[in-house]
Tab-separated table of C-alpha atoms and ligand atoms in Angstrom:
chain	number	residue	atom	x	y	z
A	192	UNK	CA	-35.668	1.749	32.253
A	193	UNK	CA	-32.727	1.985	34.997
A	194	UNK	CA	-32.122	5.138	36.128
A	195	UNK	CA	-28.473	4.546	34.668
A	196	UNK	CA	-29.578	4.788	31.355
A	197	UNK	CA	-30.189	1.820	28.821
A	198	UNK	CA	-27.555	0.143	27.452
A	199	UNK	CA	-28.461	-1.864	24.544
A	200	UNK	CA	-25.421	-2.959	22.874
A	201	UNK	CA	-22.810	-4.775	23.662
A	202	UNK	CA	-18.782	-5.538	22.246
A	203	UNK	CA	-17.104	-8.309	23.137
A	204	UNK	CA	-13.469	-6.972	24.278
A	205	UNK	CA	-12.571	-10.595	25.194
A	206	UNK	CA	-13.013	-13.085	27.791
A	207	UNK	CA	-14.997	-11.798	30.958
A	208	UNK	CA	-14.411	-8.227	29.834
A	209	UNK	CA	-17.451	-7.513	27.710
A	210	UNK	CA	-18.027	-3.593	27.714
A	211	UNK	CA	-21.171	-2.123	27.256
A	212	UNK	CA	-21.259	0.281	24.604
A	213	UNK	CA	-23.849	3.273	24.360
A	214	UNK	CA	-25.446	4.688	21.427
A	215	UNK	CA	-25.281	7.929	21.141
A	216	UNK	CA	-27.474	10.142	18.618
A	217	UNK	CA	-25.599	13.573	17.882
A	218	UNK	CA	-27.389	16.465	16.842
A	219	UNK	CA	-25.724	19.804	15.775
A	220	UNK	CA	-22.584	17.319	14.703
A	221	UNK	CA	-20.813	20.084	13.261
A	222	UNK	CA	-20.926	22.738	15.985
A	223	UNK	CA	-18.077	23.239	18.610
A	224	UNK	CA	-19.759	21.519	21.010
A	225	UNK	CA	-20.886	18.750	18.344
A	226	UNK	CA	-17.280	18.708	17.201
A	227	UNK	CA	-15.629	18.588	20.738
A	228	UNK	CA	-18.279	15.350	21.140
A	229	UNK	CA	-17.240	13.235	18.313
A	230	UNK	CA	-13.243	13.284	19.812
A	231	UNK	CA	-14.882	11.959	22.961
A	232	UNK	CA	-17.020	9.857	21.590
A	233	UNK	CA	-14.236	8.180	19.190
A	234	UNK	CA	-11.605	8.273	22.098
A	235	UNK	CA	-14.093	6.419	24.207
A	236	UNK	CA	-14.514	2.252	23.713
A	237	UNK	CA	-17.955	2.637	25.464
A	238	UNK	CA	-19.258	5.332	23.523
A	239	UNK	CA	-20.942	4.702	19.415
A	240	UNK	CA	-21.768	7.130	17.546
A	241	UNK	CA	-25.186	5.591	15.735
A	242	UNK	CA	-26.628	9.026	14.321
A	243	UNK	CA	-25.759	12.388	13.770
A	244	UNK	CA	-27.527	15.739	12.509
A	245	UNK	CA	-26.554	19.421	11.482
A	246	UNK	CA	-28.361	22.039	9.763
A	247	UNK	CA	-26.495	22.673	6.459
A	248	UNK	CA	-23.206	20.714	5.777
A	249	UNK	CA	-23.398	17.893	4.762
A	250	UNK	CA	-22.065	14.561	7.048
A	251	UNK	CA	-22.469	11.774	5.352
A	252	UNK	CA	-20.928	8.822	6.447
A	253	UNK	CA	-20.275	10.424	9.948
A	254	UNK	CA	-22.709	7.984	11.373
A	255	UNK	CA	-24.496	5.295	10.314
A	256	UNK	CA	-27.947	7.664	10.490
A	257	UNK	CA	-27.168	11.354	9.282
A	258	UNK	CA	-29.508	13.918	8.815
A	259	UNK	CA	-28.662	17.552	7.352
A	260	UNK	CA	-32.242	19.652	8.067
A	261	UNK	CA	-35.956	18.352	8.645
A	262	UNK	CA	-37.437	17.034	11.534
A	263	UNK	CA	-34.905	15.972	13.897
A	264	UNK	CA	-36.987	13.607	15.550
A	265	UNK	CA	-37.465	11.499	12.870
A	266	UNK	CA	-33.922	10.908	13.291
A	267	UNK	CA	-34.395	10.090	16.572
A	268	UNK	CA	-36.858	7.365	16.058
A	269	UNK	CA	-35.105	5.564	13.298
A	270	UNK	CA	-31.557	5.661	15.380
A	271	UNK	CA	-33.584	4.382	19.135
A	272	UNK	CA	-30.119	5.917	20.972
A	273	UNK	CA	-29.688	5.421	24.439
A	274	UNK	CA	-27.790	8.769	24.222
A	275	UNK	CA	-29.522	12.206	22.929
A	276	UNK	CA	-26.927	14.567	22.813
A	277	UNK	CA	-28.570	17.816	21.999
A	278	UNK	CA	-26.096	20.208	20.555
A	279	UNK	CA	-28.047	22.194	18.730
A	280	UNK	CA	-28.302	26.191	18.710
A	281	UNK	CA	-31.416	28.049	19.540
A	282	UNK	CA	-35.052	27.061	19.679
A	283	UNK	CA	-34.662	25.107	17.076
A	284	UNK	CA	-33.481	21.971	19.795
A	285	UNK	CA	-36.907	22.097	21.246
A	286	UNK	CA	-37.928	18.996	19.128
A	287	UNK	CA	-35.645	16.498	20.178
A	288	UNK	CA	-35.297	17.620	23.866
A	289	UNK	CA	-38.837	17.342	24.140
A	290	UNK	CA	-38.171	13.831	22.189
A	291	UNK	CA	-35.633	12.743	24.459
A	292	UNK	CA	-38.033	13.417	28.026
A	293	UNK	CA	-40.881	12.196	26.664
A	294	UNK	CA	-39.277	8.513	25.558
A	295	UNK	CA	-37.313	8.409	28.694
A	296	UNK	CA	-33.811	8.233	26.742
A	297	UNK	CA	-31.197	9.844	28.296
A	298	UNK	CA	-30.831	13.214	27.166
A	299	UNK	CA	-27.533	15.175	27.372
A	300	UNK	CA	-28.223	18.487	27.207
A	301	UNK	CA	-26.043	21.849	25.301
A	302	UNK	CA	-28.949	23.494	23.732
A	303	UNK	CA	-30.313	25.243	27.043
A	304	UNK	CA	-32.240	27.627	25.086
A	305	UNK	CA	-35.407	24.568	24.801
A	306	UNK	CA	-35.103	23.910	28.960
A	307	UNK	CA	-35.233	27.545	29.022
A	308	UNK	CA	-38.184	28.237	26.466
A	309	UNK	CA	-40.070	25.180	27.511
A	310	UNK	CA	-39.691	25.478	31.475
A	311	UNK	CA	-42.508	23.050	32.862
A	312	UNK	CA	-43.687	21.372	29.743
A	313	UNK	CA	-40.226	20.065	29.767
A	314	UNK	CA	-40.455	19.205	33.230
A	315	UNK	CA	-43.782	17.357	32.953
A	316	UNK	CA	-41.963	15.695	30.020
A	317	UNK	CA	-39.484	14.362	31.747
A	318	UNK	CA	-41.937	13.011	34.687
A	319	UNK	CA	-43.663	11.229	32.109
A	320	UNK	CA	-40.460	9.892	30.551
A	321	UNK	CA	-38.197	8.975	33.465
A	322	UNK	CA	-34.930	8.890	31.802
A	323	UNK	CA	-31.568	11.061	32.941
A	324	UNK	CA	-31.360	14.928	32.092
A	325	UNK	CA	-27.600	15.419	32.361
A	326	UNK	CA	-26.680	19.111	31.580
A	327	UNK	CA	-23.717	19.263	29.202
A	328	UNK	CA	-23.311	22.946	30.519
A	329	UNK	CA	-20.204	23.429	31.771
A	330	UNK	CA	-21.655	25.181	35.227
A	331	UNK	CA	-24.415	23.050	35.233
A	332	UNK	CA	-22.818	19.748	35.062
A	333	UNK	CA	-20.659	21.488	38.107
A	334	UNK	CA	-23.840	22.219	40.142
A	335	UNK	CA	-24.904	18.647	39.102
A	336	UNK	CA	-22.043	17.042	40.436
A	337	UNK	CA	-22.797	18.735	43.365
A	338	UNK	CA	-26.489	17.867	43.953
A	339	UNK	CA	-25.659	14.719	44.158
A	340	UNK	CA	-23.548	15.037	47.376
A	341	UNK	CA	-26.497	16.298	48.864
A	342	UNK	CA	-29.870	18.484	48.178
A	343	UNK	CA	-28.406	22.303	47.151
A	344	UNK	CA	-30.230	25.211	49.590
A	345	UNK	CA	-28.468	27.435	46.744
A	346	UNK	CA	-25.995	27.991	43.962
A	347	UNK	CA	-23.240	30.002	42.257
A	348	UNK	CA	-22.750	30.221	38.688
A	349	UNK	CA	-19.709	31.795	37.952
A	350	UNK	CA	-19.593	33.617	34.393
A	351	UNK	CA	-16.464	34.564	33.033
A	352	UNK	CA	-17.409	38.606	32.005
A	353	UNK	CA	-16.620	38.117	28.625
A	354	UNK	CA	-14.915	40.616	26.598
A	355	UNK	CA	-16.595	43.645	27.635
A	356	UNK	CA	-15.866	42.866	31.560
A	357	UNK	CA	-15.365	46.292	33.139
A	358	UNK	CA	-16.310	48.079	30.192
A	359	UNK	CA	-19.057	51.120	31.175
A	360	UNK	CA	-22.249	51.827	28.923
A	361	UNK	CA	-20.553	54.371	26.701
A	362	UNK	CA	-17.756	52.527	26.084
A	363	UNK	CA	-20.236	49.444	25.200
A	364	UNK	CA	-22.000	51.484	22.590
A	365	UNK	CA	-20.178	51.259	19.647
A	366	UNK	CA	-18.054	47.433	19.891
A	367	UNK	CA	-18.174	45.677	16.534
A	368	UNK	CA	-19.342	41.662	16.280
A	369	UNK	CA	-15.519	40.807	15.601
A	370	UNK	CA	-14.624	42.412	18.914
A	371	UNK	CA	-17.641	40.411	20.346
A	372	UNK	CA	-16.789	37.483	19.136
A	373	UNK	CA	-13.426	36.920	20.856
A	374	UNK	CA	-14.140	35.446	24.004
A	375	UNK	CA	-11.483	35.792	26.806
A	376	UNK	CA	-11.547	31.497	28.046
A	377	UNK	CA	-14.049	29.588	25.788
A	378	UNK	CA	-14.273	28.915	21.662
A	379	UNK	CA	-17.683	28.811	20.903
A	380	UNK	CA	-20.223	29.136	17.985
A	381	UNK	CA	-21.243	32.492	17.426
A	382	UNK	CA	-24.731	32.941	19.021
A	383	UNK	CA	-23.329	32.018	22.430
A	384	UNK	CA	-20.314	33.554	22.444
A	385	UNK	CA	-22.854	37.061	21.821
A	386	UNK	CA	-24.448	35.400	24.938
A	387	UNK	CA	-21.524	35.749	26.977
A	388	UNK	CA	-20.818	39.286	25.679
A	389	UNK	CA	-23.983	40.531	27.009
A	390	UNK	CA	-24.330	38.307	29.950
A	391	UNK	CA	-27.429	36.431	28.065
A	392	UNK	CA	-26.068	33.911	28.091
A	393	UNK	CA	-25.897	33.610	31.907
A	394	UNK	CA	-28.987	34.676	32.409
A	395	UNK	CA	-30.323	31.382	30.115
A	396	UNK	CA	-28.412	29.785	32.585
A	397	UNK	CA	-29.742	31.267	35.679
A	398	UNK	CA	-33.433	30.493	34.371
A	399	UNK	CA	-31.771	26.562	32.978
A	400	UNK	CA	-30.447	26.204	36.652
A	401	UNK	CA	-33.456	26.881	37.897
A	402	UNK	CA	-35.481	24.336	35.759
A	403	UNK	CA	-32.988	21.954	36.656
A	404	UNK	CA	-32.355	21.944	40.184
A	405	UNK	CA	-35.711	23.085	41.632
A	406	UNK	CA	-34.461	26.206	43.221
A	407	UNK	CA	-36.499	29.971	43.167
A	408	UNK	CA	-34.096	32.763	41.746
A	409	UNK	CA	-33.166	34.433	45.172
A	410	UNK	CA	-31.095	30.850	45.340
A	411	UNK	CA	-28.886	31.404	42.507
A	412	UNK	CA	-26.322	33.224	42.458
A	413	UNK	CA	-24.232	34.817	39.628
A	414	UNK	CA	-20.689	35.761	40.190
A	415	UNK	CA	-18.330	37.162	37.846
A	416	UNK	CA	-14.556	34.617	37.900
A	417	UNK	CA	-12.471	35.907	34.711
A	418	UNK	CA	-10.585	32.289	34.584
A	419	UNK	CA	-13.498	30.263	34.082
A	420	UNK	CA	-11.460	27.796	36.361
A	421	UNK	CA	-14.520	27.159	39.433
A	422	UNK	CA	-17.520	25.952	37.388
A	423	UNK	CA	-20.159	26.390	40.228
A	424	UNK	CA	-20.637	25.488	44.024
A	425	UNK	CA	-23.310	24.559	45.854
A	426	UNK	CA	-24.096	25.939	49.135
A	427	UNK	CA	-25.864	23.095	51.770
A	428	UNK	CA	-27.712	23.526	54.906
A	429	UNK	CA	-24.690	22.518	57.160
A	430	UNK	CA	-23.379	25.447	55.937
A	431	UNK	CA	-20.767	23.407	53.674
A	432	UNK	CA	-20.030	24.561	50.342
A	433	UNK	CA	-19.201	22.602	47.191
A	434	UNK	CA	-17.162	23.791	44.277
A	435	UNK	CA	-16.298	21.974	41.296
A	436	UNK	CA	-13.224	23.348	39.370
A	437	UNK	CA	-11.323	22.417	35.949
A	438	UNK	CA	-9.498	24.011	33.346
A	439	UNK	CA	-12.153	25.577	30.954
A	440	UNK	CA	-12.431	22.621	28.571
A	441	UNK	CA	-15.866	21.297	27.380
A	442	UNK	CA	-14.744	17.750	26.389
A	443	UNK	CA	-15.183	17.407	30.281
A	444	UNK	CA	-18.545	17.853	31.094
A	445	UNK	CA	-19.448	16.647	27.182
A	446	UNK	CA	-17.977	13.026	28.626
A	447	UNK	CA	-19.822	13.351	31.725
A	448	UNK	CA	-23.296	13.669	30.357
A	449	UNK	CA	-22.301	10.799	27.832
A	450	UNK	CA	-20.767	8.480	30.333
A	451	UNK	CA	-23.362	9.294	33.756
A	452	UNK	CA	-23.152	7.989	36.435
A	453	UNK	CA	-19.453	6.906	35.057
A	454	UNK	CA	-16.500	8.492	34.694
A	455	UNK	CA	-14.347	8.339	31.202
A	456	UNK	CA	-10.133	9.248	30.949
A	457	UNK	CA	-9.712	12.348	29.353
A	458	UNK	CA	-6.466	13.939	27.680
A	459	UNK	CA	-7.078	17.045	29.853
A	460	UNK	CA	-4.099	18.264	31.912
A	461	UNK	CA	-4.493	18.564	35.415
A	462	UNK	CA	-5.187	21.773	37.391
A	463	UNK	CA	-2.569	24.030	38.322
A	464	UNK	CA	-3.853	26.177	41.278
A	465	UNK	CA	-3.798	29.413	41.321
A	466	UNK	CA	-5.388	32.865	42.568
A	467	UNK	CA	-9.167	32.813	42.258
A	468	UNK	CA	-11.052	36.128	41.928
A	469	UNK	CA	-14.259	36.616	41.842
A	470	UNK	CA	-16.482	39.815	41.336
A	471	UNK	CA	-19.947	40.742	41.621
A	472	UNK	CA	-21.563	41.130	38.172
A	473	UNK	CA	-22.664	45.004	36.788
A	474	UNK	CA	-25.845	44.242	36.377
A	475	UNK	CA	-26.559	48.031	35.273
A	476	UNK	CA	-24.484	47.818	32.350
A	477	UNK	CA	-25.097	44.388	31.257
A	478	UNK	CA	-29.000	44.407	31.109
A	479	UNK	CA	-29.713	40.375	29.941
A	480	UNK	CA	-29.003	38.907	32.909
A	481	UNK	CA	-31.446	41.352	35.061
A	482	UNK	CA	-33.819	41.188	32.409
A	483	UNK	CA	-33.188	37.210	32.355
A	484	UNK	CA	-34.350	37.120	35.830
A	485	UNK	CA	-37.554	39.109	35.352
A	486	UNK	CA	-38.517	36.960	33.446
A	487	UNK	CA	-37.542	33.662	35.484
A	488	UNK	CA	-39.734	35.085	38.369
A	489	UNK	CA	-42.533	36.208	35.910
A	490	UNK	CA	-42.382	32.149	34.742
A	491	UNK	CA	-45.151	31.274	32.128
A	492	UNK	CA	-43.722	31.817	28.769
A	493	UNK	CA	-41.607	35.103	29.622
A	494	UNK	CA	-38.477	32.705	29.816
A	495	UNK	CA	-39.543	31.581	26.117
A	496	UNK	CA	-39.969	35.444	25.013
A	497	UNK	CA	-36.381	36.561	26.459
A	498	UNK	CA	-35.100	33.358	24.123
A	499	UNK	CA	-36.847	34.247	21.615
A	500	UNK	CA	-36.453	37.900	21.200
A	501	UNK	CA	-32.393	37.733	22.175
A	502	UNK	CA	-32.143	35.075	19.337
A	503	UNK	CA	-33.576	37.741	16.652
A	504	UNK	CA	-31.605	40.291	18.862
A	505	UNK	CA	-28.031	38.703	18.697
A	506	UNK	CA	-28.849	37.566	14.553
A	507	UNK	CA	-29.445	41.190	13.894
A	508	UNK	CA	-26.038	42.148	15.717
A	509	UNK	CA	-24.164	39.709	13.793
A	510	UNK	CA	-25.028	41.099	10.474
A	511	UNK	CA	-24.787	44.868	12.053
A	512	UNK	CA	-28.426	45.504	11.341
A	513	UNK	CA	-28.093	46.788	15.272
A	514	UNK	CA	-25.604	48.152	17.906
A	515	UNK	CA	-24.609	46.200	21.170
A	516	UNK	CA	-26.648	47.898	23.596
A	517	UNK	CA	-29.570	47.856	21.343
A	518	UNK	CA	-30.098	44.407	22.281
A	519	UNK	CA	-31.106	44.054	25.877
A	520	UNK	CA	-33.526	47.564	25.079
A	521	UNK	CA	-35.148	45.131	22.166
A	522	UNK	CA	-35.612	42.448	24.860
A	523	UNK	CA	-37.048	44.695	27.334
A	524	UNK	CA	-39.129	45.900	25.168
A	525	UNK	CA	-40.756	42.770	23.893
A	526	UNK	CA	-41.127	41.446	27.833
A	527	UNK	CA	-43.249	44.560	28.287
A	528	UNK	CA	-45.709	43.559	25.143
A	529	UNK	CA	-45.901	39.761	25.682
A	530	UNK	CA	-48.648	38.341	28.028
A	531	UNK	CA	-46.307	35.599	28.948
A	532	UNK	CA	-49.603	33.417	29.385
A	533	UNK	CA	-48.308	29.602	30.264
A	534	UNK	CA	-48.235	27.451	27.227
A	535	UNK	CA	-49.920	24.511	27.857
A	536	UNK	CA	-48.957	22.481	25.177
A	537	UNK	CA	-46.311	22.337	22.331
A	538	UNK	CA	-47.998	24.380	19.776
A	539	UNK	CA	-48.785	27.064	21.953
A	540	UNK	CA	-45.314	27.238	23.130
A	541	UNK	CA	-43.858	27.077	19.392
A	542	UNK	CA	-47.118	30.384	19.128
A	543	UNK	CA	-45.616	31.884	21.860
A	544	UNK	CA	-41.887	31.598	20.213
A	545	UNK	CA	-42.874	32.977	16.867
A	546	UNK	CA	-45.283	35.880	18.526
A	547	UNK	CA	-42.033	37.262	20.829
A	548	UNK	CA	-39.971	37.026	17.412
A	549	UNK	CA	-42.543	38.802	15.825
A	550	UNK	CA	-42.491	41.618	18.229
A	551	UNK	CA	-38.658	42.199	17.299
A	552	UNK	CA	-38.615	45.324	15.012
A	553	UNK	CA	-35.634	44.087	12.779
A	554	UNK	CA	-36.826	41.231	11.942
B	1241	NAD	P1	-22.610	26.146	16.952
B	1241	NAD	O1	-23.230	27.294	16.264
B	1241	NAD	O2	-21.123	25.991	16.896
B	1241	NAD	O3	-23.240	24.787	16.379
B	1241	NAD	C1	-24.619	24.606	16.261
B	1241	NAD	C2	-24.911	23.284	15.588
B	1241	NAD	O4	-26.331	23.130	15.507
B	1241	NAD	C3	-24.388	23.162	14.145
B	1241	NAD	O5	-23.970	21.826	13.922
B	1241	NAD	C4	-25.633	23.464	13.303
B	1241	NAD	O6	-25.580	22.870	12.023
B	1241	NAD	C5	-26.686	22.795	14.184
B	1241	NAD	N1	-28.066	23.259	13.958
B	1241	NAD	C6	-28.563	24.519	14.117
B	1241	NAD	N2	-29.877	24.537	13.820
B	1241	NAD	C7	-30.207	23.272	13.458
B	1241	NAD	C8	-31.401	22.637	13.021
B	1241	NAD	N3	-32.535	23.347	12.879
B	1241	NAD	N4	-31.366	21.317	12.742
B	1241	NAD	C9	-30.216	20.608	12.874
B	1241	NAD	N5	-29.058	21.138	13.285
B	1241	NAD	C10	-29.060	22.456	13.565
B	1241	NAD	O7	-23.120	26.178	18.473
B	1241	NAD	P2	-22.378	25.629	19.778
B	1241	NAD	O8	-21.483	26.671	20.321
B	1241	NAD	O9	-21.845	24.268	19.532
B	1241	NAD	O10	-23.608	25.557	20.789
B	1241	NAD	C11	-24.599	24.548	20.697
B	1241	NAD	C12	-25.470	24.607	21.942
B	1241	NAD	O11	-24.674	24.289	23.082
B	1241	NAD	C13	-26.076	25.989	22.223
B	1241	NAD	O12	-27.349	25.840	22.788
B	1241	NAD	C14	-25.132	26.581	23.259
B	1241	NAD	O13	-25.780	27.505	24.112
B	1241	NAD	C15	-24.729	25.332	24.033
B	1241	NAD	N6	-23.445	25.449	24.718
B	1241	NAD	C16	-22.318	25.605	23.986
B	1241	NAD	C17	-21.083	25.711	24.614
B	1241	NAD	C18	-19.802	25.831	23.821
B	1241	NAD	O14	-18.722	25.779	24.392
B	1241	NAD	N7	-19.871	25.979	22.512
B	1241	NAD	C19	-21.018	25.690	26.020
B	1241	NAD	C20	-22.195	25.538	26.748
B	1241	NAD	C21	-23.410	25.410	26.081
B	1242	MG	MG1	-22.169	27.723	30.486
């Protein structure tokens, strides 16, 4: 397969200017980030939309293939995409990622939770497989862009703060789901925009960036840039640094996963430049991401027991069953109780998922 991805269709646009088309298969369809998709995928001549997947409402007629529920990668086989664009939420997009490495198809990649939770088996996966693991990310398809200027020594994510930025513990204690929920420079779904409340979500990220770029955790960096407006930068042994900047808008790197190693036009307006600040995160206050890193270093399946746990964590927030800083003490708690033994296949992964959910007393 070239390293381009396979293109197997094709659409003749006229004389001499056939265009190859790519076949995308969308799963989580009805997500923001599966939503967000579909405009660039119908705005793009290059880009078909052959299947698509969510878990509960119904898409028919969306795609040719659509799926609401089961397996996901029985999707996958009947559909043969060139294009997996994994935009599912939570463990639940192990299947198809795992799908997507294994059978060398390109695999676009939202649903960092599965890189995250499956760590080297995904790896391996993908050594088997030989296709394209483009992050859809919106840091990671920064840092990406980067790498391939030259090979990173190290990285900084930047992470917005989310609402809570500069808030102190007490002041933390008592914030409601609605106040959670309204992120400062991204519209989300609801688990990840917890994520960013807590700074979970940037620790996934840290342990994601990891995964993907080969780097130990002293090499990656978190910084704290309320505009969202510098994605990441890459620091190389010539001392240069890389940034990549935009205005916060995933239909960017959504179209860059779909369209690698090309470029697509995007209705995005251009950047206006302004101040950048940037901040070092309070790492005190907002446990995850220390706790995220723990378990990075600790590797094995501790990466799959922080997902794990902070999925039943943030679930039980959103229905009030728990308060806000409840959530990184559940995490911690479960880190200290898991064995974090490496999975060495799927099933014992999937064992190691359900025993760290288990361990979550509010369940
Ligand atoms: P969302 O909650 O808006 O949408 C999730 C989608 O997944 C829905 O279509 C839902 O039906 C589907 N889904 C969930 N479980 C499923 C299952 N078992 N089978 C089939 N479909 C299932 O979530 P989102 O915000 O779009 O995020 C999706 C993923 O992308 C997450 O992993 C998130 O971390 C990542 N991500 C999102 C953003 C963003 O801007 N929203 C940015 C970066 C990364
Ligand atoms: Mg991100």
């Amino acid at each position: 397969m070239p390293a381009t991805g396979i293109r197997r269709g094709w659409t003749g646009a006229g004389p001499g200017t056939l265009a190859r088309v790519k076949r995308i298969a969308l799963l989580g369809a009805t997500g923001s980030i599966g939503r967000q998709a579909i405009e660039v995928i119908r705005a793009d001549p290059e880009l078909e939309l052959v299947a698509a997947a969510s878990r509960s409402t119904a898409i028919d007629g969306l795609a040719p293939l659509t799926q609401t529920g089961g397996d996901l990668t029985e999707l996958l086989d009947r559909a043969e995409p060139d294009v997996v664009l994994n935009a599912v939420v939570g463990f639940a997009g192990l299947a198809p990622t795992m799908w997507a490495l294994e059978h060398g198809v390109s695999l676009a990649l939202a649903n960092k939770e599965s890189l995250v939770a499956a760590g080297e088996l995904a790896l391996r996966a993908r050594e088997r497989g030989g296709g394209d693991l483009v992050p859809v990310d919106s840091e990671h398809s920064a840092l990406f862009q980067c790498a391939r200027l030259g090979e990173p020594e190290s990285v900084v994510l930047t992470a917005s703060g989310g609402p809570f930025r500069g808030r102190t513990r007490d002041e933390l204690a008592d914030v409601t789901p609605e106040e959670a929920l309204a992120h400062p420079t991204w519209s989300m779904g609801p688990k990840i925009t917890i994520d960013s409340a807590t700074l979970a979500n940037k620790g996934l990220e840290v342990i994601e960036a990891h995964f993907l770029f080969g780097l130990d955790y002293d090499r990656i960096e978190v910084v704290i840039h309320p505009t969202s407006i510098v994605h990441g930068l890459a620091r190389f042994r010539d001392g240069a640094a890389i940034a990549h900047l935009g205005n916060p808008d995933m239909r960017v790197p959504i179209s860059y996963a779909l369209t690698y190693p090309d470029r697509a036009p995007l209705p995005v307006p251009p950047l206006e430049l302004g101040t950048l600040e940037f901040h070092e995160p309070d790492a005190d206050t907002f446990r995850m991401l220390p706790l995220a890193r723990l378990a990075g270093e600790r590797g094995g399946t501790y990466p799959c027991a922080y997902n794990a746990a902070n999925e039943v964590a943030v679930q039980a927030f959103l229905e009030r069953r728990i308060g806000f800083l409840e959530l990184p003490a559940l995490v911690e708690d479960v880190l200290g109780r898991v064995d974090g033994a490496p999975a060495r296949d799927l099933a014992e992964l999937v064992e190691a998922d359900r025993r760290a959910r288990s361990l979550v007393p509010v369940a």
